XYZ file of C-alpha atoms in Angstrom:
152
model
C 0.832 14.797 -15.897
C 2.593 17.807 -15.575
C 3.764 17.985 -11.982
C 6.944 18.510 -10.828
C 9.069 17.013 -7.551
C 11.931 19.337 -6.289
C 14.251 17.702 -4.193
C 15.233 19.526 -0.580
C 18.036 16.581 0.502
C 14.781 14.683 0.989
C 14.755 10.380 0.767
C 10.127 10.049 -1.701
C 8.212 8.150 -3.127
C 5.687 8.472 -6.739
C 3.393 6.863 -7.323
C 1.611 8.226 -10.250
C -0.218 5.252 -12.543
C -2.271 6.536 -16.054
C -5.331 4.552 -14.907
C -5.224 6.279 -11.636
C -7.053 10.154 -11.608
C -4.457 11.443 -9.494
C -0.243 11.555 -8.347
C 0.788 10.581 -5.119
C 4.464 11.332 -2.948
C 5.207 10.133 0.065
C 8.000 11.840 1.843
C 10.221 10.062 4.049
C 12.895 12.015 5.558
C 14.220 15.880 4.613
C 11.146 17.733 2.653
C 9.554 18.465 -1.564
C 8.335 21.022 -3.264
C 5.164 19.344 -5.463
C 4.029 21.874 -7.722
C 2.870 22.387 -11.458
C 5.241 24.771 -13.910
C 1.225 26.564 -13.111
C 1.682 26.818 -9.858
C 2.856 27.159 -6.587
C 1.804 23.671 -5.274
C 2.306 22.532 -1.652
C 6.084 21.850 0.587
C 6.107 18.258 1.849
C 8.222 17.373 5.679
C 8.889 13.911 6.820
C 5.857 11.866 7.382
C 3.711 14.230 4.954
C 1.824 12.725 1.961
C 0.993 14.870 -1.336
C -2.007 14.598 -3.683
C -2.859 15.989 -6.834
C -6.374 15.213 -8.301
C -5.376 15.173 -13.055
C -9.104 16.456 -12.905
C -9.602 19.169 -10.561
C -4.955 20.447 -10.752
C -5.797 20.415 -7.200
C -3.216 19.701 -4.058
C -3.563 18.154 -0.668
C -1.410 16.580 2.055
C -2.535 13.965 4.251
C -0.878 14.232 7.334
C -0.514 10.153 8.413
C 1.550 8.640 5.808
C 0.350 4.416 4.869
C 2.819 2.295 6.941
C 3.578 0.465 3.565
C 3.625 3.432 1.390
C 7.247 1.423 0.664
C 6.539 -1.597 0.785
C 7.324 -1.935 -2.203
C 11.178 -1.958 -2.006
C 11.627 -2.872 2.134
C 8.918 -5.251 1.504
C 8.269 -4.598 5.377
C 4.403 -4.270 5.760
C 2.890 -2.934 9.034
C -1.361 -3.965 9.223
C -3.709 -2.708 12.331
C -6.093 -4.073 12.788
C -6.485 -4.373 9.114
C -9.400 -6.057 6.798
C -7.737 -9.099 4.561
C -8.651 -8.001 1.102
C -6.742 -5.013 1.474
C -3.750 -7.098 3.417
C -4.019 -9.231 0.058
C -4.602 -6.899 -2.794
C -1.290 -5.479 -0.563
C 1.174 -8.288 -0.704
C -0.439 -9.499 -4.366
C 0.765 -6.164 -5.458
C 4.555 -5.897 -3.532
C 5.215 -9.764 -4.828
C 3.598 -9.466 -7.814
C 1.169 -12.580 -7.046
C -2.167 -13.414 -8.027
C -3.772 -14.164 -4.205
C -7.424 -14.921 -4.428
C -9.727 -14.716 -1.461
C -12.299 -18.540 -2.200
C -14.998 -16.501 -0.504
C -16.395 -12.703 0.228
C -17.048 -14.326 4.053
C -12.951 -13.630 4.435
C -12.829 -10.206 3.148
C -13.312 -7.938 5.520
C -11.576 -10.510 8.055
C -9.386 -8.226 10.644
C -5.576 -8.547 11.282
C -2.764 -7.130 13.116
C 1.317 -8.912 11.452
C 3.983 -7.312 11.086
C 6.195 -8.051 8.269
C 9.266 -7.338 7.725
C 11.328 -8.846 4.239
C 9.456 -12.077 5.001
C 9.022 -13.982 1.973
C 4.988 -14.654 0.735
C 4.900 -18.299 1.126
C 6.241 -17.116 5.086
C 3.652 -14.215 5.208
C 0.426 -16.385 4.290
C 0.981 -19.313 6.087
C 1.401 -16.501 9.636
C -2.291 -15.474 8.708
C -3.544 -18.399 7.736
C -3.224 -19.306 11.264
C -3.912 -16.192 12.954
C -7.575 -16.502 10.555
C -8.212 -20.222 11.083
C -8.019 -19.897 7.232
C -6.542 -22.470 4.857
C -3.792 -21.661 2.359
C -2.826 -23.526 -1.054
C -0.550 -22.722 -4.112
C -1.772 -22.426 -7.049
C -0.540 -22.377 -10.873
C -0.587 -18.596 -11.197
C -0.460 -17.419 -7.658
C -1.925 -18.388 -3.991
C -5.097 -18.740 -2.691
C -6.633 -18.241 1.076
C -10.335 -19.790 2.232
C -12.176 -20.941 5.364
C -16.175 -19.816 6.873
C -15.642 -16.742 7.756
C -14.381 -14.829 10.973
C -15.538 -14.113 14.471
C -13.693 -10.084 14.280
C -15.636 -8.954 11.417
């Protein structure tokens, strides 16, 4: 979408999908210059995320990085008091496998857990055990079900 990222000795990730209204750059180490040919843009350092809004042609920055931004390559997830609907979305995205919640009663159940390169099945078993849920393997993915949770 006409944005440029200049590597200034660093490790970084770019998230840019045609279906979204933003382009995001997360800097793991070093710094990058994130800009368009028409403007100066911003310089980002380790731990920062830059966001370019395609509609308004503006840049902004988030100082606190999502700890799971590199999970797609490391399979390391850190969830702290995170709603189950968010956990399932991130795991499903990284592992490329559908994970459904049988009822909306469990989507706001919160969990604090770290997974470090776990198999998806193992991660789902930990989630199910922690939140008193059942996990079922389906032909096209997994289903988590239960009656709700006390920590909503």
